[in-house]
Coordinates of C-alpha atoms and ligand atoms in Angstrom, one line a residue:
M29 CA 14.8 -6.6 16.6
K30 CA 18.3 -4.7 18.2
M31 CA 17.7 -0.8 17.8
K32 CA 20.8 1.6 18.4
T33 CA 21.6 5.5 17.6
F34 CA 24.6 6.5 15.9
R35 CA 26.1 9.7 16.0
A36 CA 28.7 11.2 13.2
A37 CA 29.5 14.6 11.9
S38 CA 27.8 14.1 8.7
T39 CA 24.8 11.6 7.1
P40 CA 27.5 9.4 5.4
A41 CA 29.5 8.9 8.0
A42 CA 26.6 7.9 10.3
F43 CA 25.6 5.5 8.2
A44 CA 28.5 3.9 7.4
K45 CA 28.9 3.2 10.9
V46 CA 25.6 2.0 11.1
K47 CA 26.8 -0.3 8.2
A48 CA 29.6 -1.4 9.9
E49 CA 27.9 -2.1 12.9
L50 CA 24.7 -3.6 11.7
G51 CA 25.5 -4.7 8.9
D52 CA 23.2 -4.4 5.4
D53 CA 20.5 -5.7 6.7
A54 CA 20.0 -2.8 9.3
V55 CA 16.8 -0.3 8.5
I56 CA 17.1 2.9 9.3
L57 CA 14.2 4.4 11.4
S58 CA 15.0 7.8 11.6
N59 CA 17.5 10.0 10.2
R60 CA 17.7 14.4 11.5
T61 CA 20.7 16.9 12.2
V62 CA 20.8 17.4 16.2
D63 CA 22.6 20.1 18.5
E64 CA 25.7 18.4 20.8
E65 CA 27.4 20.6 22.9
G66 CA 26.7 23.2 20.3
A67 CA 27.9 21.4 17.5
R68 CA 25.7 20.0 14.9
V69 CA 25.8 16.7 14.8
C70 CA 23.8 13.8 12.5
E71 CA 21.9 11.6 14.6
V72 CA 20.2 8.0 12.7
V73 CA 18.3 5.5 13.9
A74 CA 18.8 1.6 13.1
A75 CA 17.6 -1.3 13.5
V76 CA 18.3 -4.5 12.7
D77 CA 16.9 -7.8 13.5
P78 CA 19.7 -10.1 14.3
D79 CA 17.9 -13.5 13.5
H80 CA 17.4 -12.0 10.0
G81 CA 19.2 -13.9 6.7
Q82 CA 20.4 -17.0 9.7
K83 CA 20.0 -20.7 9.0
P84 CA 18.5 -22.9 11.5
K85 CA 21.5 -24.9 13.0
A86 CA 21.5 -28.3 12.3
A87 CA 20.4 -29.1 15.4
E88 CA 17.2 -27.0 15.5
Q89 CA 16.0 -28.3 12.1
P90 CA 12.6 -30.6 12.4
T91 CA 13.9 -34.2 12.3
Q92 CA 12.1 -36.4 9.6
Q93 CA 10.2 -38.0 12.1
A94 CA 9.0 -34.8 13.4
A95 CA 8.1 -33.4 9.7
A96 CA 5.6 -36.1 9.2
T97 CA 2.5 -34.3 11.1
R98 CA 0.8 -31.6 8.8
D99 CA 1.6 -28.7 10.8
T100 CA 5.1 -29.3 11.5
F101 CA 5.6 -30.0 7.2
L102 CA 3.4 -26.6 6.5
D103 CA 6.0 -24.5 8.8
T104 CA 9.1 -26.2 7.4
A105 CA 7.7 -25.2 4.0
M106 CA 7.0 -21.6 4.9
N107 CA 10.1 -21.4 6.5
D108 CA 11.4 -21.6 2.9
A109 CA 9.4 -18.9 1.9
V110 CA 11.2 -17.9 -1.5
G111 CA 11.6 -21.7 -2.9
W112 CA 7.7 -22.2 -1.4
Q113 CA 6.8 -19.3 -4.0
K114 CA 8.5 -19.7 -6.8
E115 CA 7.3 -23.4 -6.7
W116 CA 3.5 -22.3 -6.3
G117 CA 4.2 -19.8 -8.9
Q118 CA 5.2 -22.4 -11.5
I119 CA 2.4 -24.0 -10.7
K120 CA -0.2 -21.6 -10.8
G121 CA 1.5 -20.8 -14.2
H122 CA 1.0 -24.4 -15.1
L123 CA -2.7 -24.4 -14.3
M124 CA -3.5 -21.5 -16.3
A125 CA -1.5 -23.1 -19.2
L126 CA -4.3 -26.1 -19.1
L127 CA -7.0 -23.7 -18.4
K128 CA -6.7 -20.9 -20.9
P129 CA -7.5 -23.1 -24.0
Q130 CA -11.2 -24.2 -21.9
M131 CA -11.7 -20.2 -21.5
R132 CA -13.9 -20.1 -24.9
L133 CA -14.7 -17.1 -25.1
D134 CA -17.4 -17.8 -28.3
S135 CA -19.6 -19.4 -24.9
L136 CA -19.9 -16.0 -23.7
A137 CA -22.8 -12.9 -24.8
P138 CA -21.4 -10.9 -27.3
R139 CA -21.0 -7.9 -24.9
Q140 CA -19.5 -10.3 -22.5
R141 CA -17.1 -11.1 -24.4
L142 CA -16.0 -7.2 -25.9
A143 CA -16.0 -6.7 -21.7
L144 CA -13.5 -9.5 -21.5
E145 CA -11.5 -9.0 -24.1
Y146 CA -11.4 -4.9 -23.0
L147 CA -10.2 -6.0 -20.0
E148 CA -7.0 -8.1 -21.3
R149 CA -6.3 -5.2 -23.8
E150 CA -6.0 -3.3 -20.2
G151 CA -3.2 -5.2 -19.2
V152 CA -6.0 -7.8 -16.4
G153 CA -4.0 -11.1 -15.9
E154 CA -5.2 -14.3 -16.5
E155 CA -5.5 -15.2 -13.6
V156 CA -8.5 -12.7 -13.2
L157 CA -9.7 -13.1 -16.5
L158 CA -10.3 -16.6 -16.0
K159 CA -12.3 -15.5 -12.7
V160 CA -14.3 -12.9 -14.7
F161 CA -14.8 -15.5 -17.8
C162 CA -16.2 -18.0 -15.1
D163 CA -18.4 -16.0 -13.0
L164 CA -19.8 -14.2 -16.8
R165 CA -20.5 -17.8 -18.1
E166 CA -22.4 -18.3 -15.1
S167 CA -24.7 -15.4 -15.4
P168 CA -25.0 -15.2 -19.4
E169 CA -28.3 -12.6 -18.7
S170 CA -26.6 -10.8 -16.5
P171 CA -25.2 -7.2 -16.9
I172 CA -21.4 -6.8 -16.9
L173 CA -21.3 -4.5 -13.6
P174 CA -22.5 -7.1 -11.0
V175 CA -20.4 -9.8 -11.9
M176 CA -17.6 -6.8 -12.0
D177 CA -18.7 -5.9 -8.3
R178 CA -17.2 -9.4 -7.5
M179 CA -13.5 -8.6 -8.8
A180 CA -12.8 -5.0 -7.1
Y181 CA -14.9 -2.6 -5.0
T182 CA -14.6 0.7 -3.1
K183 CA -14.5 2.2 0.2
A184 CA -14.9 5.7 0.0
F185 CA -12.0 7.8 1.7
G186 CA -13.2 10.9 4.2
N187 CA -16.8 12.1 5.1
G188 CA -17.2 9.2 8.4
T189 CA -17.2 6.4 5.8
W190 CA -14.3 4.9 7.8
R191 CA -14.3 4.2 11.9
R192 CA -11.1 4.6 11.9
R193 CA -9.6 7.5 13.4
I194 CA -5.6 7.0 12.4
H195 CA -5.4 6.7 9.0
A196 CA -1.3 6.4 7.9
F197 CA -0.6 6.7 3.8
A198 CA 2.1 4.0 2.9
G199 CA 3.7 3.1 -0.2
P200 CA 7.1 3.3 -2.3
H201 CA 8.7 6.3 -2.7
G202 CA 6.9 8.7 -5.0
S203 CA 3.9 7.2 -5.1
G204 CA 2.4 10.1 -4.2
K205 CA 1.6 9.7 -0.7
T206 CA 1.8 13.0 1.0
S207 CA 0.1 14.7 -1.6
A208 CA -2.9 12.1 -1.7
L209 CA -2.8 12.8 2.5
I210 CA -2.8 16.4 2.0
R211 CA -5.3 16.7 -0.6
L212 CA -7.9 14.2 1.2
A213 CA -7.2 16.4 4.7
L214 CA -8.0 19.7 2.9
K215 CA -11.2 17.8 1.4
E216 CA -12.1 16.7 4.8
K217 CA -11.8 20.2 5.9
K218 CA -14.1 21.4 3.3
N219 CA -16.9 18.8 3.6
R220 CA -16.0 18.9 7.8
P221 CA -15.2 22.8 8.8
D222 CA -15.4 21.6 12.1
A223 CA -13.6 18.3 11.9
R224 CA -10.1 18.5 14.4
I225 CA -7.7 17.6 11.6
C226 CA -4.1 16.5 12.4
L227 CA -1.1 15.5 9.8
V228 CA 1.5 14.0 11.2
S229 CA 5.1 13.3 9.0
A230 CA 6.8 10.2 10.0
D231 CA 8.9 10.4 7.4
S232 CA 11.9 12.4 9.0
G233 CA 14.7 11.1 6.3
R234 CA 12.8 13.5 3.0
G235 CA 12.5 17.0 4.8
K236 CA 10.6 18.4 1.6
G237 CA 7.4 15.9 2.3
R238 CA 8.1 16.8 5.8
M239 CA 8.1 20.6 5.1
V240 CA 5.1 20.8 3.0
L241 CA 2.9 19.0 5.2
K242 CA 3.6 21.1 8.0
H243 CA 3.4 24.2 5.3
Y244 CA -0.5 23.4 4.6
A245 CA -1.3 22.4 8.0
D246 CA 0.1 26.0 9.1
L247 CA -1.8 27.5 6.0
S248 CA -5.5 25.6 6.6
G249 CA -5.2 25.6 10.2
L250 CA -4.8 21.9 10.8
A251 CA -2.5 20.6 13.4
F252 CA 1.0 19.0 13.0
R253 CA 2.7 16.5 14.6
E254 CA 6.2 14.6 13.6
M255 CA 6.5 11.1 15.1
N256 CA 10.1 10.0 14.3
S257 CA 10.5 7.5 17.1
R258 CA 8.9 5.3 19.2
E259 CA 8.7 7.8 21.6
D260 CA 7.2 10.5 19.4
C261 CA 4.3 7.9 18.2
R262 CA 3.7 6.8 21.7
D263 CA 3.1 10.4 22.5
V264 CA 1.1 11.2 18.7
M265 CA -0.9 8.5 19.8
S266 CA -1.6 9.5 23.1
E267 CA -3.0 13.0 21.7
A268 CA -5.2 11.0 19.1
S269 CA -8.5 10.9 20.9
Q270 CA -8.6 15.2 20.8
F271 CA -8.8 15.1 16.8
D272 CA -11.5 13.7 14.5
V273 CA -8.9 12.3 11.9
M274 CA -5.0 12.1 11.9
L275 CA -3.5 11.7 8.8
I276 CA 0.1 9.9 9.1
D277 CA 2.6 10.4 6.3
L278 CA 4.4 7.0 6.3
P279 CA 7.9 6.9 4.4
G280 CA 9.0 4.3 1.8
M281 CA 10.5 1.2 2.7
N282 CA 14.0 1.2 2.2
G283 CA 16.5 -1.9 1.1
K284 CA 15.3 -5.5 2.7
A285 CA 12.6 -2.9 5.3
T286 CA 9.3 -4.1 5.4
L287 CA 6.2 -2.5 6.7
S288 CA 5.2 -4.9 8.8
D289 CA 8.4 -4.3 10.6
W290 CA 8.7 -1.1 10.8
M291 CA 4.9 -1.0 12.4
D292 CA 6.0 -3.4 14.8
I293 CA 9.3 -1.3 15.3
M294 CA 7.4 1.9 15.7
G295 CA 4.8 0.3 18.4
L296 CA 2.3 1.8 15.7
S297 CA 1.1 -2.3 14.9
S298 CA -0.5 -2.4 18.9
E299 CA -3.1 0.4 17.7
E300 CA -6.7 -0.5 17.6
D301 CA -7.7 2.8 16.1
V302 CA -5.2 2.9 12.7
A303 CA -5.9 2.0 9.1
V304 CA -3.3 1.7 6.5
H305 CA -4.1 3.1 3.0
L306 CA -1.7 1.4 0.6
V307 CA -0.7 4.2 -2.0
L308 CA 0.3 3.0 -5.3
N309 CA 0.6 3.8 -9.3
P310 CA -1.3 2.4 -12.0
Y311 CA 1.5 1.3 -14.6
Y312 CA 4.4 -0.7 -12.4
A313 CA 5.2 -3.8 -14.0
Q314 CA 3.4 -7.5 -12.7
P315 CA 6.1 -8.6 -10.8
Q316 CA 7.2 -5.4 -9.3
Y317 CA 3.4 -4.7 -7.8
E318 CA 4.3 -8.8 -6.3
M319 CA 6.8 -7.0 -4.7
F320 CA 5.5 -4.1 -3.0
L321 CA 2.6 -6.1 -1.8
K322 CA 5.1 -8.5 0.2
K323 CA 7.0 -5.3 1.0
Y324 CA 3.8 -3.4 2.5
E325 CA 1.9 -6.1 4.1
C326 CA 0.4 -5.4 7.3
P327 CA -2.4 -6.5 9.1
K328 CA -3.6 -2.8 9.8
L329 CA -3.5 -2.5 6.1
A330 CA -7.1 -1.3 4.9
S331 CA -7.7 0.4 1.4
V332 CA -5.4 0.9 -1.5
I333 CA -5.4 4.8 -3.1
W334 CA -4.6 5.1 -6.6
T335 CA -2.9 7.7 -7.9
K336 CA -0.9 9.1 -11.0
L337 CA -3.9 8.1 -13.1
D338 CA -3.2 11.3 -15.4
E339 CA -0.3 9.0 -16.4
A340 CA -1.0 5.9 -17.3
C341 CA -2.4 4.6 -20.3
T342 CA -4.3 0.8 -19.2
F343 CA -6.1 0.7 -15.2
G344 CA -5.9 -3.0 -15.3
A345 CA -3.0 -3.4 -12.4
I346 CA -6.2 -1.8 -9.9
L347 CA -8.1 -5.2 -10.8
N348 CA -4.8 -7.0 -10.4
V349 CA -4.2 -5.8 -7.3
A350 CA -8.1 -5.8 -5.6
H351 CA -7.7 -9.7 -6.8
A352 CA -4.4 -9.9 -4.9
T353 CA -4.9 -8.3 -1.9
G354 CA -9.5 -8.5 -1.5
L355 CA -8.9 -4.8 -0.4
P356 CA -11.5 -1.6 -1.3
V357 CA -10.3 1.0 -3.5
S358 CA -10.9 4.3 -1.1
A359 CA -9.4 7.2 -3.7
L360 CA -8.4 7.6 -7.2
S361 CA -6.0 11.0 -8.2
F362 CA -5.5 12.2 -11.0
G363 CA -3.0 15.2 -11.4
N364 CA -0.4 17.1 -9.0
G365 CA -2.7 20.1 -8.6
L366 CA -4.1 20.9 -5.4
K367 CA -8.0 21.2 -6.6
N368 CA -10.0 18.4 -8.7
S369 CA -7.4 16.1 -9.2
I370 CA -8.6 13.8 -5.8
A371 CA -11.9 12.1 -5.3
P372 CA -13.0 9.5 -2.8
A373 CA -13.2 6.5 -4.7
D374 CA -17.1 5.2 -5.5
R375 CA -18.3 2.5 -7.7
D376 CA -19.4 4.3 -10.8
S377 CA -16.2 6.2 -10.4
L378 CA -14.2 3.1 -10.8
W379 CA -15.7 1.6 -13.5
R380 CA -15.9 4.5 -15.4
L381 CA -12.4 5.1 -15.1
I382 CA -12.4 1.3 -15.9
F383 CA -14.3 1.0 -18.7
K384 CA -14.0 4.5 -20.2
R385 CA -11.0 5.8 -18.8
Q386 CA -13.1 8.7 -17.4
F387 CA -11.7 10.8 -14.3
P388 CA -13.8 10.9 -11.2
G389 CA -16.5 14.0 -11.7
T390 CA -14.5 15.2 -14.2
G391 CA -16.0 13.0 -17.5
N392 CA -12.0 13.5 -18.7
K393 CA -11.0 11.0 -20.6
Q394 CA -7.2 9.5 -20.3
Ligands
GTP7 N1 0.4 13.8 -12.7 C1 0.3 12.5 -10.7 N2 1.0 13.7 -9.9 C2 1.1 13.5 -8.8 C3 0.2 12.8 -8.7 N3 0.1 12.7 -7.6 C4 1.3 12.9 -7.4 N4 2.0 13.4 -8.2 C5 3.2 14.0 -8.0 O1 4.0 12.9 -7.4 C6 5.7 13.8 -7.0 C7 5.5 12.3 -5.5 O2 4.3 12.7 -5.0 P1 4.8 12.9 -2.9 O3 3.4 13.2 -3.1 O4 5.9 13.6 -3.1 O5 5.2 11.2 -2.8 P2 5.7 10.8 -1.9 O6 4.9 9.6 -2.0 O7 4.9 11.3 -0.6 O8 7.1 10.7 -2.1 P3 8.3 10.7 -1.4 O9 7.9 10.9 -0.2 O10 9.6 11.0 -1.5 O11 8.9 8.4 -1.0 C8 4.8 15.3 -7.0 O12 5.5 15.9 -8.1 C9 3.7 15.1 -7.2 O13 3.6 16.7 -7.1 C10 -1.0 12.3 -9.4 O14 -2.1 11.9 -9.4 N5 -1.3 12.8 -10.7
MG8 MG1 6.4 11.9 0.9

């Protein structure tokens, strides 16, 4: 990864320099205004993977003989990840077309059939429906929820449930990362008034999010730090042991940038005590989820926080993402106000939301 700092009189001029030198694949790591000999200049730190997009040279391509081993074959296939995924998607499509007629709903108990039909209307994907169908058919006498527990589970955010001290909020632009972070921090403060909580803004590109975070930190007596470079990150991490909880507001990833690369560049990937929570809304189209899950995939990913539930009319995406990632749901947000609009997720609230459209603790229906 090649990293470089660019300075110019304005942000567009600095971005133009980045593009001219590092090309379109450059990832913007920070963007701020600095003082240079009395003048205000824009400073942009950008990085690019020099190997990105380069095809291996002919001499480096595996020979037919070498490709004969299983590992080399797999490596070669995975290097062509786009083609491989496309093919796998097609194979899955064919499999589903073959399996769907086997999914005979009349072989289920009536209430099981109703539950499955309901989930289908909620936008639960075919692959997930088939799994639910098989599980239900295996247990015709069983109530629905114990079977559904195999599809999705919760791990409530806060209140000492999580062993990790540092929690980073990642996700697409505007998904509700900063709001969720602030509201969960305030909840934690209320539940544990003695807890030492630090809010960290790593989203320097978006002045508003940073200001809002600082504002609430000042207002509520929480510590506030900024993290715009690898050095800042190292400093913030060195302070982590002084806090009980550290909540980091990560930036949305632009263009081809991935969270995993960003974490590597910032030095966060090697931090043991970090859990990343993916903040998503339940009303994206399925291909969009697939894209986000790739973009935000990283070894530290530990849960999904669902926000803007109040703006959604179906909740099937929650099960689809749980199935695709195997991650628990840690919080549910259902309003843009500060009060009574977010709740740590628990089993009861998850299934009430999905099957009854009730928001946590309110009994309110969508
Ligand atoms: N209706 C509704 N609005 C929400 C919810 N959570 C957040 N919002 C609103 O969504 C908008 C974006 O929220 P942010 O917290 O700024 O989102 P973000 O992911 O930090 O956005 P960026 O930093 O710009 O990427 C704000 O207007 C929030 O008030 C929710 O659960 N319901
Ligand atoms: Mg934000």
